[in-house]
mmCIF file of C-alpha atoms and ligand atoms in Angstrom:
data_model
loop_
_atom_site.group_PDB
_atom_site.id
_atom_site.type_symbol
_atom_site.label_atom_id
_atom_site.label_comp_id
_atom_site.label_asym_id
_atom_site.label_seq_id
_atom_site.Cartn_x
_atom_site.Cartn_y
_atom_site.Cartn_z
ATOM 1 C CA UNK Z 140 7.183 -4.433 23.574
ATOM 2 C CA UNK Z 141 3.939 -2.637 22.027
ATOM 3 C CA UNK Z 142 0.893 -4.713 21.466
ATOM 4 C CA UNK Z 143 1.695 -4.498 17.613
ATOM 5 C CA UNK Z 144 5.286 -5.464 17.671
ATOM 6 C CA UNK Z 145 4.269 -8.454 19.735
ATOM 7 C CA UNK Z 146 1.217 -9.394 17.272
ATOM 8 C CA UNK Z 147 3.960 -8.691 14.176
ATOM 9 C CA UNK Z 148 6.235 -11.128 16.015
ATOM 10 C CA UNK Z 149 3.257 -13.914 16.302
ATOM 11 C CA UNK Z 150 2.336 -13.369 12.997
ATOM 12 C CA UNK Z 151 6.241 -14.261 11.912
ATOM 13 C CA UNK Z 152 5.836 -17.223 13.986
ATOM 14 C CA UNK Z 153 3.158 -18.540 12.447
ATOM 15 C CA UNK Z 154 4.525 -18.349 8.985
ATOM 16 C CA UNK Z 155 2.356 -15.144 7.919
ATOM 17 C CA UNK Z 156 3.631 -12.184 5.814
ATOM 18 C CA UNK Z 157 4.743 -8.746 7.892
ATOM 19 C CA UNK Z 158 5.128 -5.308 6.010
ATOM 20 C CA UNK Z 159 7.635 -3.507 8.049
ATOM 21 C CA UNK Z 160 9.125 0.520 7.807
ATOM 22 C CA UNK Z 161 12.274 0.592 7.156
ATOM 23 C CA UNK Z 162 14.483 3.919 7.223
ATOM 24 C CA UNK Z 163 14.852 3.009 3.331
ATOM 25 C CA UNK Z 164 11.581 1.447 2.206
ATOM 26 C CA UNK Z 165 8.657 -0.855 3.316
ATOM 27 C CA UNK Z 166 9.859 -4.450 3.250
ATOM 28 C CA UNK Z 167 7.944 -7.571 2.811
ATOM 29 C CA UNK Z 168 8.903 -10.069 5.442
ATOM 30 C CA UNK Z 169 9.117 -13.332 6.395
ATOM 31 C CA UNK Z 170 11.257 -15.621 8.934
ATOM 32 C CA UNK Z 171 14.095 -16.350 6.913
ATOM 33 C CA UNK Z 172 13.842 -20.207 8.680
ATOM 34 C CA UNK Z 173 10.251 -21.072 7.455
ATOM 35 C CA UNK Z 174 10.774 -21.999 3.900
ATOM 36 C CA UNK Z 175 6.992 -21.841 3.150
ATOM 37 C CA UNK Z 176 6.457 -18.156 4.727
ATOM 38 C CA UNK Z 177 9.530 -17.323 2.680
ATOM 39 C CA UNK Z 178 7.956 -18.568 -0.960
ATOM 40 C CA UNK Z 179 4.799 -16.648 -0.112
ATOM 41 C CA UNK Z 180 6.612 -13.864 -0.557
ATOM 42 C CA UNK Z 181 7.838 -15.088 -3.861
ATOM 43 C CA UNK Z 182 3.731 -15.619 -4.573
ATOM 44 C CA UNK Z 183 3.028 -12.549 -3.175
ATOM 45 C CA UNK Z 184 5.176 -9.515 -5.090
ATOM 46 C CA UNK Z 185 4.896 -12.207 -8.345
ATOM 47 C CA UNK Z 186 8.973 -12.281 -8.076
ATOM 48 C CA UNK Z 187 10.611 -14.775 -10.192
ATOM 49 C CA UNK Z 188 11.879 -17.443 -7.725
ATOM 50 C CA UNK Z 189 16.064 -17.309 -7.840
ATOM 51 C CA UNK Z 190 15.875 -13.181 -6.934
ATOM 52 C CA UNK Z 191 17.817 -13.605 -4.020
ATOM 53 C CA UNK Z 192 16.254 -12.009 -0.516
ATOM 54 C CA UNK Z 193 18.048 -9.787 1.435
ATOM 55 C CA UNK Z 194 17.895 -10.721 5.666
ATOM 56 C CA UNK Z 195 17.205 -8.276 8.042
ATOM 57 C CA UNK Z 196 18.585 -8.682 11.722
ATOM 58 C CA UNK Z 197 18.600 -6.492 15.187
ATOM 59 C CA UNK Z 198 22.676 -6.037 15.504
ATOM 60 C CA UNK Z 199 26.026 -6.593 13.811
ATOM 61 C CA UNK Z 200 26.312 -10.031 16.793
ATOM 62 C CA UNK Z 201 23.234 -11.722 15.022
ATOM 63 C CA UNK Z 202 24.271 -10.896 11.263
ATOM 64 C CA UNK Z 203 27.621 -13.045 12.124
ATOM 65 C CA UNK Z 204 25.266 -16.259 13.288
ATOM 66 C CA UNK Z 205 24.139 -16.211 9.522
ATOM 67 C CA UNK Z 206 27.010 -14.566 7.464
ATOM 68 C CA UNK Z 207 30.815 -14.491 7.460
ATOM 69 C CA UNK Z 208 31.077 -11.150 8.510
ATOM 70 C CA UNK Z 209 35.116 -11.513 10.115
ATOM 71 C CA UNK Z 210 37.528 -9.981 7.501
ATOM 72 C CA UNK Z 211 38.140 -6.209 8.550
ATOM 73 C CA UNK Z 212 36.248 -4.808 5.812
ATOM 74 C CA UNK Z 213 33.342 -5.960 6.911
ATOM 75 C CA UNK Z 214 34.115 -4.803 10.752
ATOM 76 C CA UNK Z 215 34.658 -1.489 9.614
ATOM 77 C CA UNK Z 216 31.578 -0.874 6.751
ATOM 78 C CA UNK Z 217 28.970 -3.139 9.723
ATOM 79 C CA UNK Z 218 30.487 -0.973 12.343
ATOM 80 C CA UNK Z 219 29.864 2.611 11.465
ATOM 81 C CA UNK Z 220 26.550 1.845 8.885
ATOM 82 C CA UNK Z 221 24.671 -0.254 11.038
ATOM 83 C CA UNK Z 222 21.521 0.127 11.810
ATOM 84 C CA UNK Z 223 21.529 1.909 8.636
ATOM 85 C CA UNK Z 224 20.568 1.685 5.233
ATOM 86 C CA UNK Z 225 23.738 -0.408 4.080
ATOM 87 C CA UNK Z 226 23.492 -4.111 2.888
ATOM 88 C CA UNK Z 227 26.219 -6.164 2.959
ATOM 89 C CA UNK Z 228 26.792 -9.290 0.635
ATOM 90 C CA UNK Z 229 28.928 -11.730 2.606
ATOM 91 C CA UNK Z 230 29.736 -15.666 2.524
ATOM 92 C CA UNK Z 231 26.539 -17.001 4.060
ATOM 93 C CA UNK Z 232 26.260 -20.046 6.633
ATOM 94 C CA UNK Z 233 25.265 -23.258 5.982
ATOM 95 C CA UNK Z 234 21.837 -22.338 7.957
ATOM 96 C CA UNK Z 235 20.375 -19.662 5.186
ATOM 97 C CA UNK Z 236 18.018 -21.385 3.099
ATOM 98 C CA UNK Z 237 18.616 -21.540 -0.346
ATOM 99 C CA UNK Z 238 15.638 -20.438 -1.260
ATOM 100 C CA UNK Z 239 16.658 -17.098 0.532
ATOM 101 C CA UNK Z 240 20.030 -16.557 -1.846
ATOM 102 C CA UNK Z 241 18.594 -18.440 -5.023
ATOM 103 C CA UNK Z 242 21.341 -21.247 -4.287
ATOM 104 C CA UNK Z 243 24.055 -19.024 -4.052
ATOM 105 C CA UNK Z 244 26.957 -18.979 -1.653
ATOM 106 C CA UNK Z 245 26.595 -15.399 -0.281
ATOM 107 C CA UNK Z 246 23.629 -13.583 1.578
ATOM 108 C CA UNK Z 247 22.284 -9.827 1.323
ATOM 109 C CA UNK Z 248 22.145 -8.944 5.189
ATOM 110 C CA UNK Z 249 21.489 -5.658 7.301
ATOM 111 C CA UNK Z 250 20.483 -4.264 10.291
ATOM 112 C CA UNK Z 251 17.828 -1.732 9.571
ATOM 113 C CA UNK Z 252 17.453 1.495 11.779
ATOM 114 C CA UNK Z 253 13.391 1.843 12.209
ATOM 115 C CA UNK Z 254 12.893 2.359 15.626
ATOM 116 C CA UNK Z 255 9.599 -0.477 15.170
ATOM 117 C CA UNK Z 256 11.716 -2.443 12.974
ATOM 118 C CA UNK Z 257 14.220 -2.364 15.415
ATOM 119 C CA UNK Z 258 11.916 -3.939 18.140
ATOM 120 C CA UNK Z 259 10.267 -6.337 15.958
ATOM 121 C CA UNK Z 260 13.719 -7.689 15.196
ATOM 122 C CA UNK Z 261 14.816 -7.318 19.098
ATOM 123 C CA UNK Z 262 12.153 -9.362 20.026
ATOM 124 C CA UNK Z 263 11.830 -12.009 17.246
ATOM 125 C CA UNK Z 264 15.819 -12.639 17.834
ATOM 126 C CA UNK Z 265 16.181 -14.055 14.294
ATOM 127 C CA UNK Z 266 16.430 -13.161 11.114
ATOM 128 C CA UNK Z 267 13.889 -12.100 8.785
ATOM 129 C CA UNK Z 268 14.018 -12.092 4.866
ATOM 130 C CA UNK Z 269 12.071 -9.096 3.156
ATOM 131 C CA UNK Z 270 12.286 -7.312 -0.643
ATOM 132 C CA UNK Z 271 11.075 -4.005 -0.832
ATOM 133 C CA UNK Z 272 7.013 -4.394 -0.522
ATOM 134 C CA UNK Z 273 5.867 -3.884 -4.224
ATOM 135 C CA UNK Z 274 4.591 -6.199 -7.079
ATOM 136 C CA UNK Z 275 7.557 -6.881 -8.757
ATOM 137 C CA UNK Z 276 9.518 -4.340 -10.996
ATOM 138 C CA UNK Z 277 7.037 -1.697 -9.824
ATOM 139 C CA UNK Z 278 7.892 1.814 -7.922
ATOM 140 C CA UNK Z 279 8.747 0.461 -4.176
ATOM 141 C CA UNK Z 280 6.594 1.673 -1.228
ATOM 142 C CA UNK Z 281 7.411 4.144 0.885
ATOM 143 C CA UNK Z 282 4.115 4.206 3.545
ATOM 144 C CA UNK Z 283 2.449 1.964 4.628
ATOM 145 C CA UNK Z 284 -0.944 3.241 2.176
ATOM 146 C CA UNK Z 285 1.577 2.216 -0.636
ATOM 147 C CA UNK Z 286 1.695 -1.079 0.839
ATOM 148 C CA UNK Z 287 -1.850 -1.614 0.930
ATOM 149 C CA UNK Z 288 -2.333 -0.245 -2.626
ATOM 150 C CA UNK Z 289 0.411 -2.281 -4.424
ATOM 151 C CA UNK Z 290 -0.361 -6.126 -2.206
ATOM 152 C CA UNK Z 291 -3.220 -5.377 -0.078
ATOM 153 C CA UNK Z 292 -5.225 -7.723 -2.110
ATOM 154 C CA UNK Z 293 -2.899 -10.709 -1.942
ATOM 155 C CA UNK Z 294 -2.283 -10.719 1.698
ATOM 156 C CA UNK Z 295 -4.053 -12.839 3.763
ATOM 157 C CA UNK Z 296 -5.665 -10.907 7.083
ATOM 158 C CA UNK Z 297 -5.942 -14.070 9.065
ATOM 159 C CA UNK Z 298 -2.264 -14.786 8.715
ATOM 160 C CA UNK Z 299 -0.134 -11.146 7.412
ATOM 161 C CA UNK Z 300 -0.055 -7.692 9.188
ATOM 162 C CA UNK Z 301 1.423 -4.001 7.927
ATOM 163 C CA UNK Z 302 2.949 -2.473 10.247
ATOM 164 C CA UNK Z 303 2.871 1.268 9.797
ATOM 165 C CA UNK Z 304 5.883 3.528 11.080
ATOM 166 C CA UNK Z 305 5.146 6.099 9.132
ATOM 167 C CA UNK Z 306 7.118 7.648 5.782
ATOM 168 C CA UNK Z 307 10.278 5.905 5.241
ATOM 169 C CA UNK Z 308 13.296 8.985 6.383
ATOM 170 C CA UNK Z 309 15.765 8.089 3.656
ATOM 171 C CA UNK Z 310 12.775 7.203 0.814
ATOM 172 C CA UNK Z 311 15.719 5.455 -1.257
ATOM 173 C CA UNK Z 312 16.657 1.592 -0.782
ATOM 174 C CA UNK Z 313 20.119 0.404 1.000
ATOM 175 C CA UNK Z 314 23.030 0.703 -0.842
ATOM 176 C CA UNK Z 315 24.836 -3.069 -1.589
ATOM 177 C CA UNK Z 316 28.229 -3.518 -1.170
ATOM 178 C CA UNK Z 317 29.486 -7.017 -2.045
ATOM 179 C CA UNK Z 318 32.472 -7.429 0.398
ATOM 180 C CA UNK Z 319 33.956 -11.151 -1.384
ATOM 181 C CA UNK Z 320 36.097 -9.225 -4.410
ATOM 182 C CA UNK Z 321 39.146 -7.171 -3.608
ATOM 183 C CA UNK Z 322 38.730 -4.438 -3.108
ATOM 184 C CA UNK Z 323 35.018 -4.499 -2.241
ATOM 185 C CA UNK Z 324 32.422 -3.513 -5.157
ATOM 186 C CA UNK Z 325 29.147 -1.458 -5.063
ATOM 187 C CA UNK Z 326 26.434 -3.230 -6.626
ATOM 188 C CA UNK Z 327 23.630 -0.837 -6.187
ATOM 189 C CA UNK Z 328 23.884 2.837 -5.144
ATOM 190 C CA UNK Z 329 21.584 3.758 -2.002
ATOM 191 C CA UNK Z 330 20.946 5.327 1.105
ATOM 192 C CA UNK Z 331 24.605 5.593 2.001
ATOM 193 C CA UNK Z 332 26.373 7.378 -0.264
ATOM 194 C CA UNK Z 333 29.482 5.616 -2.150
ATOM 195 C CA UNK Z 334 31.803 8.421 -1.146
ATOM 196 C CA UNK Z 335 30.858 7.788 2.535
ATOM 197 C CA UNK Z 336 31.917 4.034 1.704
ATOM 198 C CA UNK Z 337 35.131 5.474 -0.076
ATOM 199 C CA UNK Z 338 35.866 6.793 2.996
ATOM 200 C CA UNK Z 339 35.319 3.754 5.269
ATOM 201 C CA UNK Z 340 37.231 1.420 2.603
ATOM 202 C CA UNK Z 341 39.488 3.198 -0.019
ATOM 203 C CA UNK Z 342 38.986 2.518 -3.568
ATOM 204 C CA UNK Z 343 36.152 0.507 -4.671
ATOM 205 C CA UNK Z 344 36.964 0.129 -8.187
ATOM 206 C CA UNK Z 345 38.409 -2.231 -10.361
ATOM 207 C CA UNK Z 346 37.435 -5.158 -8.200
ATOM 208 C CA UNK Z 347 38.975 -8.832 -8.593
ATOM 209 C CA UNK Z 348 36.152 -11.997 -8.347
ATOM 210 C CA UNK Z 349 33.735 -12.835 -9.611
ATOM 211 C CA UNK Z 350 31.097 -10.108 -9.733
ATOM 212 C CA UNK Z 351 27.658 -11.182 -7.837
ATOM 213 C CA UNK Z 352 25.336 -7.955 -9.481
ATOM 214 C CA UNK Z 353 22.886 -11.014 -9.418
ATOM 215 C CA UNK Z 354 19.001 -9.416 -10.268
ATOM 216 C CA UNK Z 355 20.011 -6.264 -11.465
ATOM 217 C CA UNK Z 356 17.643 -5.390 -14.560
ATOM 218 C CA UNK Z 357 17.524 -2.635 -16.804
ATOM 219 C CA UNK Z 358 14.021 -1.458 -15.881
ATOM 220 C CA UNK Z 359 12.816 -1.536 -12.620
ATOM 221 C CA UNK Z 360 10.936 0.711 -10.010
ATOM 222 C CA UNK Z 361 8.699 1.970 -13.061
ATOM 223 C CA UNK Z 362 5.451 3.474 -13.222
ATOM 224 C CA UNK Z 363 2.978 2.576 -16.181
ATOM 225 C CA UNK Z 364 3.436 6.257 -17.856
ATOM 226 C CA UNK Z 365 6.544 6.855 -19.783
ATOM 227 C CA UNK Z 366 9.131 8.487 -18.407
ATOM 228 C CA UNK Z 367 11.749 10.954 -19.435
ATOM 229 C CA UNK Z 368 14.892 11.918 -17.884
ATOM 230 C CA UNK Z 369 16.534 15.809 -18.712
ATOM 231 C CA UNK Z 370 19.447 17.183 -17.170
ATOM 232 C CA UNK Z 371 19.317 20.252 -14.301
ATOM 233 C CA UNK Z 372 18.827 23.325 -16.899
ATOM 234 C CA UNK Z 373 18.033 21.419 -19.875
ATOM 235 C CA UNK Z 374 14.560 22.468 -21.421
ATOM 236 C CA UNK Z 375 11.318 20.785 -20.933
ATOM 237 C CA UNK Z 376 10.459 18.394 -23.943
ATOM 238 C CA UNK Z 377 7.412 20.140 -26.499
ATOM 239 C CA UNK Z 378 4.284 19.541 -25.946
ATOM 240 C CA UNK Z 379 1.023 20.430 -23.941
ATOM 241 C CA UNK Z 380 1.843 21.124 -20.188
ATOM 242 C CA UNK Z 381 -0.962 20.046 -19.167
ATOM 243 C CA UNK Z 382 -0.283 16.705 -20.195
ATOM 244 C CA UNK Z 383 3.476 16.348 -18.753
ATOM 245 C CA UNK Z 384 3.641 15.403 -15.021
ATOM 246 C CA UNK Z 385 7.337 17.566 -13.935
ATOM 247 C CA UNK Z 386 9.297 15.991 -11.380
ATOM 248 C CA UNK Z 387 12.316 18.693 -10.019
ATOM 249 C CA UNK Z 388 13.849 18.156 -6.529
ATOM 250 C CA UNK Z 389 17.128 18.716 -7.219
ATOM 251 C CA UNK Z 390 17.606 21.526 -4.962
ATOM 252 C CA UNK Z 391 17.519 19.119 -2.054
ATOM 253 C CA UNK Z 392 18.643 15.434 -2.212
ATOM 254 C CA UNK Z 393 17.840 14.329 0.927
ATOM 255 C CA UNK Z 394 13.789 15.596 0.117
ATOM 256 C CA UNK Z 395 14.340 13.652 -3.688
ATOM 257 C CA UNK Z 396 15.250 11.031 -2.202
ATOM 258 C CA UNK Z 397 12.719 10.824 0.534
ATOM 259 C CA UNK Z 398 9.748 11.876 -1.995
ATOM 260 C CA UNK Z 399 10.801 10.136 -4.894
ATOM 261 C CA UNK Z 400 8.329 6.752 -5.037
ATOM 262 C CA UNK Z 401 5.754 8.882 -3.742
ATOM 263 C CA UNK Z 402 6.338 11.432 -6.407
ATOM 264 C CA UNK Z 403 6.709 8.736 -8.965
ATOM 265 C CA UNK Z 404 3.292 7.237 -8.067
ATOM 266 C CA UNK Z 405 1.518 10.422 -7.455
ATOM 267 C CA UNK Z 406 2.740 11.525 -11.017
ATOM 268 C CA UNK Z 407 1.106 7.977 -12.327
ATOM 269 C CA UNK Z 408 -2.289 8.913 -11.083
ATOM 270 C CA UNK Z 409 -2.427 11.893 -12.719
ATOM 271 C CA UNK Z 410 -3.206 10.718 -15.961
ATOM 272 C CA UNK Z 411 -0.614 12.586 -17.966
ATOM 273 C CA UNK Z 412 1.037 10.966 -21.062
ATOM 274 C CA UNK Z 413 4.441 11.767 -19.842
ATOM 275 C CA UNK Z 414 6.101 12.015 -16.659
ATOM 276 C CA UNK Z 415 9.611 14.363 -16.866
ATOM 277 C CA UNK Z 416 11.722 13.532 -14.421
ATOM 278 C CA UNK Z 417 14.973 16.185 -13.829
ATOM 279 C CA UNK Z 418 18.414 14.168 -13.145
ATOM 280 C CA UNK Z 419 19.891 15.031 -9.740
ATOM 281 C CA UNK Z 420 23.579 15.931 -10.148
ATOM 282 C CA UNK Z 421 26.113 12.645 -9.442
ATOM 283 C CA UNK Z 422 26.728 13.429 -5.740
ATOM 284 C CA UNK Z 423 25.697 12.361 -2.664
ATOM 285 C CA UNK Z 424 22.036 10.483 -2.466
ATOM 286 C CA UNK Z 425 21.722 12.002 -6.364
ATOM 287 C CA UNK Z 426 23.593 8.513 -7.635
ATOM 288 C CA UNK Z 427 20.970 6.079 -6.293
ATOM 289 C CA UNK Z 428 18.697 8.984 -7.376
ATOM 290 C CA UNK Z 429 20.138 9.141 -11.107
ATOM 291 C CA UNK Z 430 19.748 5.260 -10.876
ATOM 292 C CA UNK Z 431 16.414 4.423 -9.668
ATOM 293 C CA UNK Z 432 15.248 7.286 -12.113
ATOM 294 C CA UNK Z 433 17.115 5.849 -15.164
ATOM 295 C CA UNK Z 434 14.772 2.328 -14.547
ATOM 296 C CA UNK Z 435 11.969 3.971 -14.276
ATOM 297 C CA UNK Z 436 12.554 5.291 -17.668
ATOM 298 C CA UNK Z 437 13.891 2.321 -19.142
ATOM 299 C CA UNK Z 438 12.001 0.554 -21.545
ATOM 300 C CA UNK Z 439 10.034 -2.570 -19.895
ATOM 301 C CA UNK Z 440 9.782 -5.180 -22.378
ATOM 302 C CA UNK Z 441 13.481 -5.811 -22.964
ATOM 303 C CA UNK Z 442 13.315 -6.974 -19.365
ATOM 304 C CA UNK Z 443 10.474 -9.325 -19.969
ATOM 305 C CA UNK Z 444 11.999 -12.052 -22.115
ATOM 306 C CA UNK Z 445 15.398 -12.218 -19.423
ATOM 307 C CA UNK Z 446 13.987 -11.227 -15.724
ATOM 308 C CA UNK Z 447 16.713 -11.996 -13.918
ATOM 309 C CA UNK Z 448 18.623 -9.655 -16.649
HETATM 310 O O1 TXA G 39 16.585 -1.026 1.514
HETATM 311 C C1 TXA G 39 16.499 -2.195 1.143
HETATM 312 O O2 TXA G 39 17.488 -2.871 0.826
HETATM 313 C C2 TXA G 39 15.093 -2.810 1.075
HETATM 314 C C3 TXA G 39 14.539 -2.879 2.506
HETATM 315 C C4 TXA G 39 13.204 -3.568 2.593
HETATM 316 O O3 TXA G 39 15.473 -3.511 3.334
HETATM 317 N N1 TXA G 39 15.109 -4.088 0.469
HETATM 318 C C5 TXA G 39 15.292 -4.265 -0.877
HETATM 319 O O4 TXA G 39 15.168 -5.579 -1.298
HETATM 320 O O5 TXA G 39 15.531 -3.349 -1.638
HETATM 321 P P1 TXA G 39 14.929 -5.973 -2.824
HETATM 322 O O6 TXA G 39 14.686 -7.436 -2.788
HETATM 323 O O7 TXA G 39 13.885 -5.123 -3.411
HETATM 324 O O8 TXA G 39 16.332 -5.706 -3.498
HETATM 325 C C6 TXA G 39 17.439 -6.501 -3.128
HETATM 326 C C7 TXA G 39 18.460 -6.582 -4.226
HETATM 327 C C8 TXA G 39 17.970 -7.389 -5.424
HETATM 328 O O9 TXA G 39 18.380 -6.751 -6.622
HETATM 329 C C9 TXA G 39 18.703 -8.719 -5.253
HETATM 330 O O10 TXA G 39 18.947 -9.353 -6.476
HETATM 331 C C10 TXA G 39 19.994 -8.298 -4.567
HETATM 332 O O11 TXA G 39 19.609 -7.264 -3.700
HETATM 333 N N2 TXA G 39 20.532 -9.409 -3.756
HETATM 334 C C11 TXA G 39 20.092 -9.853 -2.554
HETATM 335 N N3 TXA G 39 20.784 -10.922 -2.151
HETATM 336 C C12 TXA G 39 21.714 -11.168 -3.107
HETATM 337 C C13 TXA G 39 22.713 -12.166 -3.294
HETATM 338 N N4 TXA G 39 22.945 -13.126 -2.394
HETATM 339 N N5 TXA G 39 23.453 -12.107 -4.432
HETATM 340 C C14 TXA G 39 23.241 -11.140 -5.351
HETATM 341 N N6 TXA G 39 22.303 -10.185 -5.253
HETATM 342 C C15 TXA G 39 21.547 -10.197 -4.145
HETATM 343 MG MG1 MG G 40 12.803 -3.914 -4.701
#
């Protein structure tokens, strides 16, 4: 174990706050079994309390000690996604705090695939709880600078640590499948693309249960200057250039996905008065694209009066 891993760990211990990489985005984390760490990071990203927390853990054999991961669906998406950018939402056990799932019955869980994530989790041998590392609502962080810029403030260095692995691979966050309805639903698009879970699973429309799309909000992941969204071809909006910040990856998903929060905060600081952002075709990584680019657009204060949306 590297010297940092080992301090991380301590730090987790002791109830302080650890930034980890993740292939998808920088998390915010806490032990999941030290209720106080846990609403510091409530405190911390100013997140309404009742957002439920996803847990991270090292390997499919942990995630069963805090989730009921046995019916074969959940074999077969844990087995060939994990460590990956895929979050499943299962039954939880009795030993998840509630503060973790906002009282509810199921848990978010994963195993996520950064190598120093990886260790961290290895050697804590628990599970940790972590959001994506931004204030809340705000563009998520994909280096560890981001991190620093967005919470650096509010953490506190005798207690909390960032670990930095470097820019995230995937740039994009996990994709959430919620395996209780029949068949199983998709409740955010991300790294893993739903027709890669298609294939694992079959159809994954038309589910039957109650739907748990718990938190999901019409804006979210926005930067302060407007955005607008045009279709691939479509031209760009009148106006002075100079004042018009143009986002256009679309030639490569894997790069727009990877670039994307960086892109979106870049394009903040440059002091335009509008930020154009051009829609990824509906393939692939382009979904959670097309959907994390549709909140940034969307207008913020018909969130405000309903947060939890
Ligand atoms: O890639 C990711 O998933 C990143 C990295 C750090 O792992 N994490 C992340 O966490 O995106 P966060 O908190 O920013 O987004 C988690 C989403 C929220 O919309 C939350 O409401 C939903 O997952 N969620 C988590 N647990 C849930 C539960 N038990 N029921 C319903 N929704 C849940
Ligand atoms: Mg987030």
């Amino acid at each position: 174990m590297t010297c940092e891993v080992a301090r991380a760990v301590e730090a987790l211990r002791g109830g302080g706050l650890v930034a980890i990489p993740t292939e998808t985005v920088y998390g915010l984390a806490a032990d999941v079994s030290q209720t106080s760490a846990v609403e510091r990071i409530f405190s911390t990203k100013n997140r309404p309390v009742g957002h439920p927390l996803i847990i991270h853990v090292a390997d499919l054999a942990i995630a069963e000690t805090w989730a009921d991961l046995s019916s074969p669906v959940a074999q077969q998406l844990a087995t060939a996604c994990w460590p990956g950018p895929l979050t499943l939402l299962a039954p939880r056990h009795e030993k998840v705090p509630d503060i973790v799932t906002g009282g509810r019955l199921t848990v978010g869980i994963r195993v996520p695939a950064h190598p120093l994530t990886r260790a961290l989790l290895e050697a804590h041998g628990g599970a940790i709880a972590a959001p994506s590392a931004n204030r809340f609502g705000k563009v998520s962080p994909t280096t560890a600078q981001h991190v620093v810029d967005d919470i650096g403030d509010v953490l506190n260095p005798d207690r909390d640590l960032i670990l930095d692995g470097g820019p995230c691979g995937v740039g994009v966050e996990s994709t959430i499948v919620d395996i209780t309805t029949t068949p199983p639903q998709l409740l955010r698009p991300g790294g893993i693309p739903a027709e890669d879970i298609i294939t694992l699973v079959g159809d994954i429309d038309g589910a039957v249960g109650p739907s748990r799309a718990a938190g999901m909000m019409a804006s979210h992941y926005a930067p302060r200057t407007k955005v607008l969204l045009i279709e691939k071809g479509a031209p760009l909006p009148d106006g002075d250039a100079h004042d018009m910040y143009v986002i256009d990856r679309t030639n490569d998903l894997a790069d727009a996905a990877r670039n994307l929060y960086s892109d979106l905060r870049i394009a903040d600081a440059a002091n335009v008065s509008l930020i154009v952002a051009v829609m990824p075709p509906a393939v692939g990584l382009g979904h959670a694209l097309r959907d994390r680019l549709t909140k940034a657009a969307a207008d913020q204060s018909r969130d405000s009066a309903n947060p939890i949306g």
